[in-house]
């Protein structure tokens, strides 16, 4: 079994309806799909790979070797304790946003990533419009919800997480990244085309997200699940720690502003049964993130319950 692979260039042209249907199916049945012919040039993608790997070697590898994760595993092995560790991830992470400091030592890193992020943000917006259309919502509905309708601090958040999953000497003891669903909106992942490790939970089984050279893997987070009133469910995924290879992944995510109010689209609530108890409350995304930070690796339903207006949020 493999996640759907969709030719995004066919969205314009005679195969448009078919392509919309494939994306709808990808969102509804899988929560994960891969785009090829997505419009991001091979040349740019090759540069992203190059500067990301150089960045790791030059600015991250030394830190990782002395990280708490590596120390913890070393200590356990020394004590001959081979129990699975479920409190840490065998992952090196650097987050890029519009407002933080970017690495400066790796030649070309900043320029390349700025160019890449601009392209990916456009792709995220296109995908959200496709979702609007597939769900029968007005064009721009999701993006409007994400922008909270207000001032500059209420604009949607676009982040890029540059990760590496270095080879792990005890892969059975730890995860590269523990199983979770993503909190936000649309996630666009440029994963390694050599080293695998990413898996999604499909009908109770973990299946690999097959590496395809220069494809972009798309998945949807908890906020799309709420906005779509459960039609597009955020899907569980994890990254395995592996004994060989240093897996690179560059995950960009388009999320609501912390001040945005998120709720099921009324059009979609009416279509289902309004009488039955709503599964998803209306909440402010910042409050959701407060709960998510504490509960990321736990079952997701209690998170939606915890931000119900009647429940006193643990963060206030
Ligand atoms: C994440 C994630 C997958 C990957 O950062 O939420 O699921 O391949 N990443 O790095
Ligand atoms: Ni994730």
Tab-separated table of C-alpha atoms and ligand atoms in Angstrom:
chain	number	residue	atom	x	y	z
A	1	UNK	CA	0.000	0.000	0.000
A	2	UNK	CA	1.297	3.458	-0.890
A	3	UNK	CA	-0.083	6.950	-0.448
A	4	UNK	CA	-1.583	8.583	-3.577
A	5	UNK	CA	0.768	10.326	-6.002
A	6	UNK	CA	-0.930	13.214	-7.808
A	7	UNK	CA	0.220	15.202	-10.838
A	8	UNK	CA	-0.506	18.756	-9.721
A	9	UNK	CA	0.081	20.250	-13.179
A	10	UNK	CA	-3.106	18.550	-14.360
A	11	UNK	CA	-5.122	20.893	-12.191
A	12	UNK	CA	-5.123	23.299	-15.084
A	13	UNK	CA	-6.346	21.663	-18.243
A	14	UNK	CA	-8.806	19.035	-19.280
A	15	UNK	CA	-8.012	16.754	-16.320
A	16	UNK	CA	-8.941	19.392	-13.766
A	17	UNK	CA	-12.073	17.667	-12.458
A	18	UNK	CA	-10.275	14.357	-12.169
A	19	UNK	CA	-7.349	15.995	-10.351
A	20	UNK	CA	-9.673	17.788	-7.932
A	21	UNK	CA	-11.282	14.431	-7.197
A	22	UNK	CA	-7.906	12.785	-6.596
A	23	UNK	CA	-6.940	15.521	-4.141
A	24	UNK	CA	-10.308	15.240	-2.401
A	25	UNK	CA	-9.778	11.517	-2.033
A	26	UNK	CA	-6.234	12.113	-0.783
A	27	UNK	CA	-7.568	14.443	1.914
A	28	UNK	CA	-10.578	12.364	2.857
A	29	UNK	CA	-9.264	8.803	2.721
A	30	UNK	CA	-5.554	9.267	3.385
A	31	UNK	CA	-4.778	12.617	4.980
A	32	UNK	CA	-1.444	12.308	3.143
A	33	UNK	CA	-0.575	12.402	-0.559
A	34	UNK	CA	2.404	13.316	-2.724
A	35	UNK	CA	2.494	15.956	-5.431
A	36	UNK	CA	4.632	15.670	-8.534
A	37	UNK	CA	4.850	18.422	-11.170
A	38	UNK	CA	4.021	20.847	-8.383
A	39	UNK	CA	5.727	23.781	-10.078
A	40	UNK	CA	8.753	24.055	-7.757
A	41	UNK	CA	11.809	23.813	-9.995
A	42	UNK	CA	14.191	20.863	-9.720
A	43	UNK	CA	17.033	23.321	-9.684
A	44	UNK	CA	15.714	25.020	-6.535
A	45	UNK	CA	14.976	21.681	-4.866
A	46	UNK	CA	18.488	20.463	-5.544
A	47	UNK	CA	19.856	23.609	-3.927
A	48	UNK	CA	17.592	23.136	-0.893
A	49	UNK	CA	18.974	19.620	-0.442
A	50	UNK	CA	22.526	20.842	-0.773
A	51	UNK	CA	22.335	23.763	1.651
A	52	UNK	CA	20.307	21.735	4.196
A	53	UNK	CA	22.889	18.973	4.299
A	54	UNK	CA	25.769	21.427	4.454
A	55	UNK	CA	23.982	23.315	7.217
A	56	UNK	CA	23.678	20.126	9.260
A	57	UNK	CA	27.344	19.242	8.857
A	58	UNK	CA	28.573	22.737	9.545
A	59	UNK	CA	26.193	24.080	12.165
A	60	UNK	CA	24.295	21.186	13.784
A	61	UNK	CA	26.143	17.898	13.870
A	62	UNK	CA	28.436	18.757	16.787
A	63	UNK	CA	25.442	19.911	18.869
A	64	UNK	CA	23.537	16.759	18.129
A	65	UNK	CA	26.368	14.547	19.314
A	66	UNK	CA	26.210	16.165	22.748
A	67	UNK	CA	22.404	16.603	22.848
A	68	UNK	CA	20.334	15.370	25.797
A	69	UNK	CA	18.820	12.721	23.530
A	70	UNK	CA	22.178	11.203	22.620
A	71	UNK	CA	23.406	11.450	26.218
A	72	UNK	CA	20.260	9.788	27.531
A	73	UNK	CA	20.589	6.826	25.187
A	74	UNK	CA	24.297	6.455	25.944
A	75	UNK	CA	23.603	6.420	29.677
A	76	UNK	CA	20.912	3.772	29.329
A	77	UNK	CA	23.095	1.553	27.174
A	78	UNK	CA	25.934	1.886	29.691
A	79	UNK	CA	23.553	0.681	32.390
A	80	UNK	CA	22.515	-2.147	30.089
A	81	UNK	CA	18.960	-0.796	30.018
A	82	UNK	CA	17.400	-1.414	26.584
A	83	UNK	CA	13.857	-0.266	27.384
A	84	UNK	CA	12.156	1.887	24.789
A	85	UNK	CA	12.484	5.597	25.520
A	86	UNK	CA	9.254	7.460	24.780
A	87	UNK	CA	10.146	10.893	26.091
A	88	UNK	CA	12.527	12.064	23.360
A	89	UNK	CA	12.950	12.076	19.572
A	90	UNK	CA	16.130	11.167	17.691
A	91	UNK	CA	15.882	14.349	15.637
A	92	UNK	CA	17.740	17.595	15.069
A	93	UNK	CA	15.436	20.556	14.390
A	94	UNK	CA	15.882	24.127	13.239
A	95	UNK	CA	12.822	26.301	12.707
A	96	UNK	CA	12.717	29.093	10.145
A	97	UNK	CA	10.013	31.760	10.177
A	98	UNK	CA	9.588	35.351	9.019
A	99	UNK	CA	10.563	36.617	12.461
A	100	UNK	CA	13.457	34.590	13.801
A	101	UNK	CA	17.183	34.517	13.335
A	102	UNK	CA	18.398	32.260	10.554
A	103	UNK	CA	21.674	30.347	10.412
A	104	UNK	CA	24.407	32.443	8.891
A	105	UNK	CA	27.476	30.249	8.439
A	106	UNK	CA	26.355	27.998	5.608
A	107	UNK	CA	26.926	29.668	2.233
A	108	UNK	CA	23.680	30.165	0.311
A	109	UNK	CA	21.451	28.764	3.062
A	110	UNK	CA	19.492	31.925	3.812
A	111	UNK	CA	18.960	32.948	0.186
A	112	UNK	CA	17.967	29.465	-0.920
A	113	UNK	CA	15.569	28.893	1.960
A	114	UNK	CA	13.970	32.322	1.506
A	115	UNK	CA	13.353	31.527	-2.158
A	116	UNK	CA	12.048	28.058	-1.300
A	117	UNK	CA	9.711	29.351	1.404
A	118	UNK	CA	8.190	31.944	-0.921
A	119	UNK	CA	7.387	29.214	-3.464
A	120	UNK	CA	6.034	26.805	-0.883
A	121	UNK	CA	3.775	29.409	0.647
A	122	UNK	CA	2.176	29.941	-2.754
A	123	UNK	CA	1.689	26.202	-3.103
A	124	UNK	CA	0.072	26.056	0.349
A	125	UNK	CA	-2.394	28.766	-0.646
A	126	UNK	CA	-3.249	26.986	-3.897
A	127	UNK	CA	-3.889	23.777	-1.987
A	128	UNK	CA	-6.161	25.532	0.459
A	129	UNK	CA	-8.189	26.912	-2.430
A	130	UNK	CA	-8.458	23.410	-3.858
A	131	UNK	CA	-9.733	22.227	-0.483
A	132	UNK	CA	-12.248	25.097	-0.359
A	133	UNK	CA	-13.534	24.050	-3.766
A	134	UNK	CA	-13.614	20.342	-2.926
A	135	UNK	CA	-15.540	21.014	0.263
A	136	UNK	CA	-18.010	23.374	-1.422
A	137	UNK	CA	-16.752	26.391	0.530
A	138	UNK	CA	-16.333	29.878	-0.947
A	139	UNK	CA	-12.921	30.446	-2.518
A	140	UNK	CA	-10.492	31.747	0.114
A	141	UNK	CA	-12.609	30.516	3.029
A	142	UNK	CA	-9.843	28.620	4.813
A	143	UNK	CA	-7.208	31.264	4.343
A	144	UNK	CA	-9.590	33.900	5.656
A	145	UNK	CA	-10.236	31.806	8.749
A	146	UNK	CA	-6.481	31.368	9.233
A	147	UNK	CA	-5.887	35.109	9.031
A	148	UNK	CA	-8.292	35.910	11.799
A	149	UNK	CA	-9.591	38.928	9.923
A	150	UNK	CA	-7.572	41.442	11.966
A	151	UNK	CA	-4.287	43.343	12.200
A	152	UNK	CA	-0.802	42.335	11.273
A	153	UNK	CA	-0.268	40.101	14.289
A	154	UNK	CA	-3.344	38.200	13.174
A	155	UNK	CA	-1.938	36.949	9.909
A	156	UNK	CA	-1.514	33.251	9.231
A	157	UNK	CA	1.796	31.714	10.269
A	158	UNK	CA	4.143	30.104	7.783
A	159	UNK	CA	6.991	28.108	9.297
A	160	UNK	CA	9.662	25.799	7.912
A	161	UNK	CA	11.217	23.086	10.029
A	162	UNK	CA	14.575	21.844	8.793
A	163	UNK	CA	15.091	18.412	10.369
A	164	UNK	CA	17.707	15.716	10.307
A	165	UNK	CA	17.349	12.211	11.648
A	166	UNK	CA	20.947	11.036	12.070
A	167	UNK	CA	21.824	7.336	12.052
A	168	UNK	CA	20.920	5.795	15.393
A	169	UNK	CA	23.023	3.065	17.020
A	170	UNK	CA	19.978	1.804	19.017
A	171	UNK	CA	17.057	2.278	16.626
A	172	UNK	CA	14.821	-0.123	18.556
A	173	UNK	CA	15.066	2.079	21.666
A	174	UNK	CA	13.816	5.386	20.314
A	175	UNK	CA	11.714	7.050	17.597
A	176	UNK	CA	13.025	9.576	15.107
A	177	UNK	CA	9.807	11.438	15.850
A	178	UNK	CA	7.075	9.940	18.022
A	179	UNK	CA	3.619	9.323	16.572
A	180	UNK	CA	1.449	12.449	16.408
A	181	UNK	CA	-0.981	14.394	14.278
A	182	UNK	CA	0.043	17.889	13.193
A	183	UNK	CA	-1.600	20.774	15.003
A	184	UNK	CA	-2.021	23.290	12.225
A	185	UNK	CA	-3.286	23.613	8.683
A	186	UNK	CA	-1.455	22.404	5.590
A	187	UNK	CA	1.954	20.735	5.833
A	188	UNK	CA	4.239	20.494	2.805
A	189	UNK	CA	7.122	18.110	3.308
A	190	UNK	CA	10.201	17.819	1.162
A	191	UNK	CA	11.617	14.547	2.402
A	192	UNK	CA	14.847	12.718	1.739
A	193	UNK	CA	14.790	10.703	-1.467
A	194	UNK	CA	17.297	8.096	-0.234
A	195	UNK	CA	16.606	7.451	3.443
A	196	UNK	CA	13.058	6.453	4.399
A	197	UNK	CA	11.543	6.381	7.878
A	198	UNK	CA	8.292	8.360	7.639
A	199	UNK	CA	5.189	6.249	8.210
A	200	UNK	CA	1.468	6.972	8.479
A	201	UNK	CA	-1.192	5.013	10.314
A	202	UNK	CA	-3.671	3.711	7.752
A	203	UNK	CA	-6.524	1.406	8.815
A	204	UNK	CA	-4.586	0.392	11.920
A	205	UNK	CA	-1.313	-0.335	10.120
A	206	UNK	CA	1.860	1.697	9.776
A	207	UNK	CA	2.768	2.186	6.128
A	208	UNK	CA	5.831	3.873	4.631
A	209	UNK	CA	5.590	7.204	2.845
A	210	UNK	CA	7.610	6.073	-0.148
A	211	UNK	CA	10.420	8.490	-1.070
A	212	UNK	CA	9.946	9.907	-4.580
A	213	UNK	CA	12.666	12.184	-5.860
A	214	UNK	CA	11.671	15.867	-5.692
A	215	UNK	CA	8.030	15.249	-4.848
A	216	UNK	CA	6.291	17.235	-2.118
A	217	UNK	CA	4.326	15.278	0.486
A	218	UNK	CA	1.159	17.040	1.634
A	219	UNK	CA	-0.775	16.387	4.808
A	220	UNK	CA	-3.436	18.214	6.755
A	221	UNK	CA	-3.413	19.113	10.432
A	222	UNK	CA	-5.969	19.317	13.230
A	223	UNK	CA	-7.281	22.742	12.157
A	224	UNK	CA	-8.348	21.463	8.734
A	225	UNK	CA	-10.088	18.594	10.510
A	226	UNK	CA	-12.078	21.122	12.565
A	227	UNK	CA	-12.825	23.518	9.667
A	228	UNK	CA	-13.964	20.614	7.490
A	229	UNK	CA	-16.097	19.313	10.371
A	230	UNK	CA	-14.205	16.026	10.367
A	231	UNK	CA	-14.220	15.322	6.630
A	232	UNK	CA	-10.476	15.801	6.325
A	233	UNK	CA	-9.055	14.086	9.382
A	234	UNK	CA	-5.498	14.754	10.524
A	235	UNK	CA	-3.640	11.462	10.281
A	236	UNK	CA	-1.190	9.890	12.712
A	237	UNK	CA	2.383	9.667	11.510
A	238	UNK	CA	5.841	8.989	12.910
A	239	UNK	CA	9.467	8.820	11.854
A	240	UNK	CA	11.474	5.703	12.656
A	241	UNK	CA	15.019	5.940	13.920
A	242	UNK	CA	17.239	3.935	11.588
A	243	UNK	CA	20.771	2.557	11.944
A	244	UNK	CA	22.004	3.894	8.599
A	245	UNK	CA	21.760	7.180	6.758
A	246	UNK	CA	21.067	10.723	7.896
A	247	UNK	CA	17.501	11.485	6.809
A	248	UNK	CA	16.792	15.072	5.832
A	249	UNK	CA	13.316	16.554	5.866
A	250	UNK	CA	12.163	20.106	5.275
A	251	UNK	CA	8.588	20.537	6.500
A	252	UNK	CA	6.751	23.792	5.846
A	253	UNK	CA	3.458	24.486	7.513
A	254	UNK	CA	0.759	27.043	6.892
A	255	UNK	CA	-1.064	27.574	10.182
A	256	UNK	CA	-3.694	29.939	11.547
A	257	UNK	CA	-2.621	33.026	13.423
A	258	UNK	CA	-2.620	32.442	17.186
A	259	UNK	CA	-5.556	34.853	17.426
A	260	UNK	CA	-7.671	33.215	14.702
A	261	UNK	CA	-10.964	31.642	15.713
A	262	UNK	CA	-11.351	28.139	14.325
A	263	UNK	CA	-14.682	26.339	14.064
A	264	UNK	CA	-16.397	23.908	11.701
A	265	UNK	CA	-17.597	25.671	8.535
A	266	UNK	CA	-21.349	26.181	8.939
A	267	UNK	CA	-21.984	24.937	5.392
A	268	UNK	CA	-20.551	21.575	6.390
A	269	UNK	CA	-22.379	21.380	9.686
A	270	UNK	CA	-25.709	21.920	7.940
A	271	UNK	CA	-25.026	19.151	5.480
A	272	UNK	CA	-24.477	16.675	8.291
A	273	UNK	CA	-26.862	16.399	11.200
A	274	UNK	CA	-27.163	19.600	13.177
A	275	UNK	CA	-29.109	17.852	15.913
A	276	UNK	CA	-26.274	15.573	16.945
A	277	UNK	CA	-23.716	16.881	19.352
A	278	UNK	CA	-20.941	18.741	17.572
A	279	UNK	CA	-17.612	16.947	17.808
A	280	UNK	CA	-15.631	20.108	17.270
A	281	UNK	CA	-15.934	23.273	19.294
A	282	UNK	CA	-15.099	26.835	18.304
A	283	UNK	CA	-11.833	28.021	19.827
A	284	UNK	CA	-8.927	30.400	19.427
A	285	UNK	CA	-5.928	28.717	17.790
A	286	UNK	CA	-3.477	29.990	20.417
A	287	UNK	CA	-5.481	28.183	23.114
A	288	UNK	CA	-5.373	25.016	21.025
A	289	UNK	CA	-1.596	25.266	20.706
A	290	UNK	CA	-1.303	25.657	24.439
A	291	UNK	CA	-3.056	22.304	24.890
A	292	UNK	CA	-1.235	20.717	21.929
A	293	UNK	CA	2.194	21.551	23.315
A	294	UNK	CA	1.347	19.509	26.407
A	295	UNK	CA	-0.486	16.705	24.617
A	296	UNK	CA	1.148	16.348	21.190
A	297	UNK	CA	1.947	12.647	21.579
A	298	UNK	CA	-1.347	11.722	23.265
A	299	UNK	CA	-4.733	10.870	21.681
A	300	UNK	CA	-6.122	13.889	19.840
A	301	UNK	CA	-9.831	13.885	20.781
A	302	UNK	CA	-9.194	15.158	24.344
A	303	UNK	CA	-7.467	18.183	22.806
A	304	UNK	CA	-10.686	19.241	21.081
A	305	UNK	CA	-12.544	18.698	24.356
A	306	UNK	CA	-9.999	20.717	26.319
A	307	UNK	CA	-10.559	23.858	24.220
A	308	UNK	CA	-14.361	23.720	24.512
A	309	UNK	CA	-15.494	27.117	25.832
A	310	UNK	CA	-17.113	25.439	28.842
A	311	UNK	CA	-13.870	23.790	29.876
A	312	UNK	CA	-11.381	25.879	31.797
A	313	UNK	CA	-8.258	25.731	29.656
A	314	UNK	CA	-5.220	24.459	31.566
A	315	UNK	CA	-3.265	27.364	30.151
A	316	UNK	CA	-5.299	30.182	31.698
B	1	LIG	C1	6.604	16.899	11.803
B	1	LIG	C2	6.735	15.658	11.001
B	1	LIG	C3	7.991	14.390	9.425
B	1	LIG	C4	9.340	14.335	8.841
B	1	LIG	O1	7.573	17.649	11.892
B	1	LIG	O2	5.525	17.120	12.353
B	1	LIG	O3	5.855	14.866	11.026
B	1	LIG	O4	9.531	13.558	7.933
B	1	LIG	N1	7.840	15.502	10.276
B	1	LIG	O5	10.213	15.052	9.314
B	2	LIG	NI1	4.111	15.785	11.775
